[in-house]
Tab-separated table of C-alpha atoms in Angstrom:
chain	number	residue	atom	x	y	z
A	1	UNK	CA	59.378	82.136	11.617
A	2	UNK	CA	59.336	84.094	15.146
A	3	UNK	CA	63.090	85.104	16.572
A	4	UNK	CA	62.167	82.703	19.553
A	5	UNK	CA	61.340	79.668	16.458
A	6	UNK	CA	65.000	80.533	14.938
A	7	UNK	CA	66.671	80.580	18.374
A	8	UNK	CA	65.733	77.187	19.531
A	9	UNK	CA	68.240	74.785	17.347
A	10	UNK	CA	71.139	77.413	18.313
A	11	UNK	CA	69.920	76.834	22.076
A	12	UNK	CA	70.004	72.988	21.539
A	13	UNK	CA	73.480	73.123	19.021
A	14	UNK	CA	75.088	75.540	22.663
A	15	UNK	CA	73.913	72.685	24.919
A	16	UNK	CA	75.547	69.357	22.913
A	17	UNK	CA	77.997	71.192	22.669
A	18	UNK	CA	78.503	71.484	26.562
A	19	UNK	CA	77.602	68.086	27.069
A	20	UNK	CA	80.405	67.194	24.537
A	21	UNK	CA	82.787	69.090	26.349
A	22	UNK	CA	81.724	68.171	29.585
A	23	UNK	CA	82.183	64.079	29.203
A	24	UNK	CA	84.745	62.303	27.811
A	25	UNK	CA	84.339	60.186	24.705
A	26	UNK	CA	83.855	56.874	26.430
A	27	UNK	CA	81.239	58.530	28.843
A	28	UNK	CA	79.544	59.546	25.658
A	29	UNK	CA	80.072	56.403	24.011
A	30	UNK	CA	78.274	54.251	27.125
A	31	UNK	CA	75.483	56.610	27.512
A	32	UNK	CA	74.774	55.873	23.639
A	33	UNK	CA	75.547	52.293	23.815
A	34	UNK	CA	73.160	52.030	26.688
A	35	UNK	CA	69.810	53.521	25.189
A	36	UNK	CA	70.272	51.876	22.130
A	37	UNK	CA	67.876	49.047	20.828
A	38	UNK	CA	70.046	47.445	18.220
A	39	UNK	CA	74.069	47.128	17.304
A	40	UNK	CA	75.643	50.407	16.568
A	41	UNK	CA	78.337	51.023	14.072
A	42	UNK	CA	81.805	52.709	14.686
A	43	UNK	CA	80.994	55.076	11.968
A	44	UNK	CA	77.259	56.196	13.701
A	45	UNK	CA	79.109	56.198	16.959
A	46	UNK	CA	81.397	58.688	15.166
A	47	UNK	CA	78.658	60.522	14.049
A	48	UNK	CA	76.783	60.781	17.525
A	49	UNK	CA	80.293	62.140	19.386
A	50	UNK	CA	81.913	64.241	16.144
A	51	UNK	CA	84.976	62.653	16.424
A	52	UNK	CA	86.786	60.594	13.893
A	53	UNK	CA	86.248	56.669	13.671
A	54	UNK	CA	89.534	55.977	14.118
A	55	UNK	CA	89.453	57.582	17.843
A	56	UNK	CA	85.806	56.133	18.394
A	57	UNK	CA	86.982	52.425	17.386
A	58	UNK	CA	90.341	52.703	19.886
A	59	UNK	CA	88.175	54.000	22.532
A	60	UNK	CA	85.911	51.079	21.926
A	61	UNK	CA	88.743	48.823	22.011
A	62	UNK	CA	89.601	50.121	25.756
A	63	UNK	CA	86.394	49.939	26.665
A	64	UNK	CA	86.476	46.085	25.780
A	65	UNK	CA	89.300	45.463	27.725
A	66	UNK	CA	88.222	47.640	30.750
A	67	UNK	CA	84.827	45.617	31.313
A	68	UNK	CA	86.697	41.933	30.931
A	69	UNK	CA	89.051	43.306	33.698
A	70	UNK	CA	92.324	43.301	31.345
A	71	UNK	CA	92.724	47.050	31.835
A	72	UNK	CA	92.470	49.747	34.565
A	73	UNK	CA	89.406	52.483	34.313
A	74	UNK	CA	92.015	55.375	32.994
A	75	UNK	CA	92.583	53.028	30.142
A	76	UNK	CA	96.750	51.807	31.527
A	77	UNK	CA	97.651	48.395	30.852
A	78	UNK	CA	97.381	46.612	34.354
A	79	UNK	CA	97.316	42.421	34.751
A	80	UNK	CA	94.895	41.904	37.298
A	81	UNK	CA	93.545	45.585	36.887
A	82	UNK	CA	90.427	44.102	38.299
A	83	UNK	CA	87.763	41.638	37.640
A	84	UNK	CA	85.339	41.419	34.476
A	85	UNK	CA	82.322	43.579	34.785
A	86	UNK	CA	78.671	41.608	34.884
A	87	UNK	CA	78.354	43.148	31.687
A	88	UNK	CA	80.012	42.700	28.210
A	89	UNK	CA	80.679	45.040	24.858
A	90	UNK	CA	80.363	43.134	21.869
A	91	UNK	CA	81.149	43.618	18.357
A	92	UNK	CA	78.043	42.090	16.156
A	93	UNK	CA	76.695	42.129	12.826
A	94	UNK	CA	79.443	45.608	12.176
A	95	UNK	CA	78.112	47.304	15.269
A	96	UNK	CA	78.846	47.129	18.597
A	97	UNK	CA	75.933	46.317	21.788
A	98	UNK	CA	76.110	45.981	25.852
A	99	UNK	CA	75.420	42.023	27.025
A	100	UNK	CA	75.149	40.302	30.169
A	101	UNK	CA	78.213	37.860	30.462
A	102	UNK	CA	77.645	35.028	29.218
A	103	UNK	CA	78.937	33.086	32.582
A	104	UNK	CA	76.346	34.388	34.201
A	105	UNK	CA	73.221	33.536	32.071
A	106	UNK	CA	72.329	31.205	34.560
A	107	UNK	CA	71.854	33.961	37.105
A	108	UNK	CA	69.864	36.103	34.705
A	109	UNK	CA	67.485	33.359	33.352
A	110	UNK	CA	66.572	32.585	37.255
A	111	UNK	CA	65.889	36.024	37.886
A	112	UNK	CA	64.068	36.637	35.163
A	113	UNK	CA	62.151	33.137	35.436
A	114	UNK	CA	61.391	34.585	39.360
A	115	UNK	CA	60.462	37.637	37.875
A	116	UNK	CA	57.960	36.591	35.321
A	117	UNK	CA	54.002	35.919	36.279
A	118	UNK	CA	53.441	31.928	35.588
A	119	UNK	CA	51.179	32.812	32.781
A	120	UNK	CA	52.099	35.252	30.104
A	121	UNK	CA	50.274	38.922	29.608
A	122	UNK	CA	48.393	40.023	26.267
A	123	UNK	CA	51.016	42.011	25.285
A	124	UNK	CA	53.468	38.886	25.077
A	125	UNK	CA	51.313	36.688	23.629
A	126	UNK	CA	50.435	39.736	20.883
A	127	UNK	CA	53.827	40.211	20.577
A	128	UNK	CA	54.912	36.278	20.474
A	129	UNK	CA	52.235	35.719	17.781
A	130	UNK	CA	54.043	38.305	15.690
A	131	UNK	CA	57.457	36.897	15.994
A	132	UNK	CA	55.890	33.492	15.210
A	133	UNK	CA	54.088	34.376	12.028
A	134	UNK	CA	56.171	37.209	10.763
A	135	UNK	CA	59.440	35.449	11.904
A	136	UNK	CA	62.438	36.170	11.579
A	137	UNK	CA	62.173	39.461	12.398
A	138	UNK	CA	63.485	42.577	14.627
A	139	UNK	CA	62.602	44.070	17.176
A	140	UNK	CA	62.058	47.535	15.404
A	141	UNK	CA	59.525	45.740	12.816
A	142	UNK	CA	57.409	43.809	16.156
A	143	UNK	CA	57.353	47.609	17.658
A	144	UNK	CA	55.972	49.058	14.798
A	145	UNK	CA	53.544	46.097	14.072
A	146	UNK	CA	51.884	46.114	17.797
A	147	UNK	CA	52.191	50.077	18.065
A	148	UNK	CA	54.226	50.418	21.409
A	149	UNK	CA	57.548	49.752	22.796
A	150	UNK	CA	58.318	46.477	22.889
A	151	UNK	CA	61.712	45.670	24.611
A	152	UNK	CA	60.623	44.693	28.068
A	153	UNK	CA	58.315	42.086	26.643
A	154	UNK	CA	60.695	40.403	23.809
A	155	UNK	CA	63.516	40.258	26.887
A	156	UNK	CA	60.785	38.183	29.148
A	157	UNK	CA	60.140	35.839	25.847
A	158	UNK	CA	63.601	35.228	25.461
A	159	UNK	CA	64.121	35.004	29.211
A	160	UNK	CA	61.265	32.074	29.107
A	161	UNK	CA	63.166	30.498	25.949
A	162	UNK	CA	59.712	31.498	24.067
A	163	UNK	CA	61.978	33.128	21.189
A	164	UNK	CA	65.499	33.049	20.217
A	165	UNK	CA	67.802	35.491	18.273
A	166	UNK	CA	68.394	33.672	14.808
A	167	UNK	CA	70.764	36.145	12.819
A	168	UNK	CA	71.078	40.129	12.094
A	169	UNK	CA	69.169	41.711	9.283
A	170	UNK	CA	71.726	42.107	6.861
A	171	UNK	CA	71.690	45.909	5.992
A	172	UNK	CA	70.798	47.472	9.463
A	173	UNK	CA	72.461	44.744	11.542
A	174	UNK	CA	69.441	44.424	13.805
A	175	UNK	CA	69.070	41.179	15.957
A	176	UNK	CA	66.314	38.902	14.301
A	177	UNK	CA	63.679	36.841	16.483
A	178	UNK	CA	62.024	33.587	15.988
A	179	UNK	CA	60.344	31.510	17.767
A	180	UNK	CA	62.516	28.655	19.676
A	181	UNK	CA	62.496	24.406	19.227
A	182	UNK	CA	60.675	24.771	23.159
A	183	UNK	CA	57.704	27.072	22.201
A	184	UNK	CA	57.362	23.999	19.256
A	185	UNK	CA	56.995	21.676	21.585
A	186	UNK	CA	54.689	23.692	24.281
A	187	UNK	CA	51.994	24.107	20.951
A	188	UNK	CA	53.023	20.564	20.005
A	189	UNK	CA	53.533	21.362	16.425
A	190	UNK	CA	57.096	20.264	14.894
A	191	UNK	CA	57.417	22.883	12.840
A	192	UNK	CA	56.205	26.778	12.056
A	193	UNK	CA	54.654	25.940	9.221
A	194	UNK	CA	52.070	24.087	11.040
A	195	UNK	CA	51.190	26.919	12.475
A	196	UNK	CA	47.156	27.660	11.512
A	197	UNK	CA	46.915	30.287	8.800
A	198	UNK	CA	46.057	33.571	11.027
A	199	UNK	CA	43.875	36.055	8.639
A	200	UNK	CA	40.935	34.013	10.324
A	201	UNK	CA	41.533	34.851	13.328
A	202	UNK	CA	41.691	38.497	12.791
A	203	UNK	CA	39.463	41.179	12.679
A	204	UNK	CA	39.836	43.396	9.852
A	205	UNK	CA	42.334	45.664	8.995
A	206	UNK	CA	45.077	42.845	8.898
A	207	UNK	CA	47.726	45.201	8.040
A	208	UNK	CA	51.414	43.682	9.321
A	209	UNK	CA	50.823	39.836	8.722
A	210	UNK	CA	50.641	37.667	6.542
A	211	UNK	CA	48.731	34.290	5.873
């Protein structure tokens, strides 16, 4: 190992450290809850900022409050502090994730209806034929089925009311897909398992689904 090889994690240790310093633990707290894919604990928060979970989970807790408008920015108690952000923190499955509020799903499923091509793209039908047969399952396991990053595409599925979210996995608290009562009815099947078997329809290696 060269001197430059052994300097490199003290180099990246120096700047966390700043960054830490620099931002205060609910700045740290959105920029993590932001990026991430899935629900994340208090105790992983923790983890992330080095601070203990009992400061993380009261930070959270203002944090709630600030964004549905029951308290002022610099955390202070304040009735009418100000209105409810467009956007929601939510305690799921143990772990906590940003939403859109739910008052104004019809505003998000117009835009995103406005948005969307009339027909879908390869990639969503790839990726809709692996929630459908491999159902339900996260969005993790669809990424690392079809090989690439699959967020924007299960967001325009669920935005068409392709795909629902039908429960959290029960050890990583992930959101679980499946397919949705309306994509039923646009095959004309009444139920998944009328789905035809897929191994025929693929060329070999069928690695990732099942029959």
């Amino acid at each position: 190992m060269t001197d430059n090889d052994s300097a490199a994690p003290t180099l990246a240790d120096g700047e966390l450290d700043a960054a830490r310093s620099a931002h205060s633990l609910s700045q740290q707290l959105e920029a993590l809850l932001i990026v991430a894919d899935e629900p994340l604990s208090a105790v992983s928060l923790a983890t992330a900022t080095d601070r203990p979970v009992r400061e993380v989970r009261a930070v959270l807790d203002a944090l709630v409050a600030e964004f549905n408008g029951e308290r002022a920015g610099d955390g202070a108690v304040s009735s009418g502090a100000g209105s409810p952000r467009g956007f929601e923190l939510r305690e799921v499955a143990g772990g906590y994730r940003f939403y859109a509020r739910a008052s104004l799903d019809p505003i998000v499923a117009d835009f995103v209806h406005q948005q969307s091509p009339a027909r879908l793209s390869q990639a969503a039908l790839e990726t809709l034929a692996v929630i459908a047969y491999r159902q339900p399952i996260s969005r993790g396991a669809i990424a690392s089925i079809r090989a690439v990053n699959v967020d924007s595409v299960v967001r325009t599925l669920l935005g068409r009311g392709l795909v629902a979210e039908v429960g959290n996995d029960p050890e990583t608290g992930a959101i679980l897909y499946g397919t949705s009562d309306a994509l039923l009815g646009h095959l004309g099947i009444g139920d998944i398992s009328e789905l035809p078997p897929i191994s025929p329809l693929l060329e070999e290696p069928t690695e990732g689904f099942d029959e």
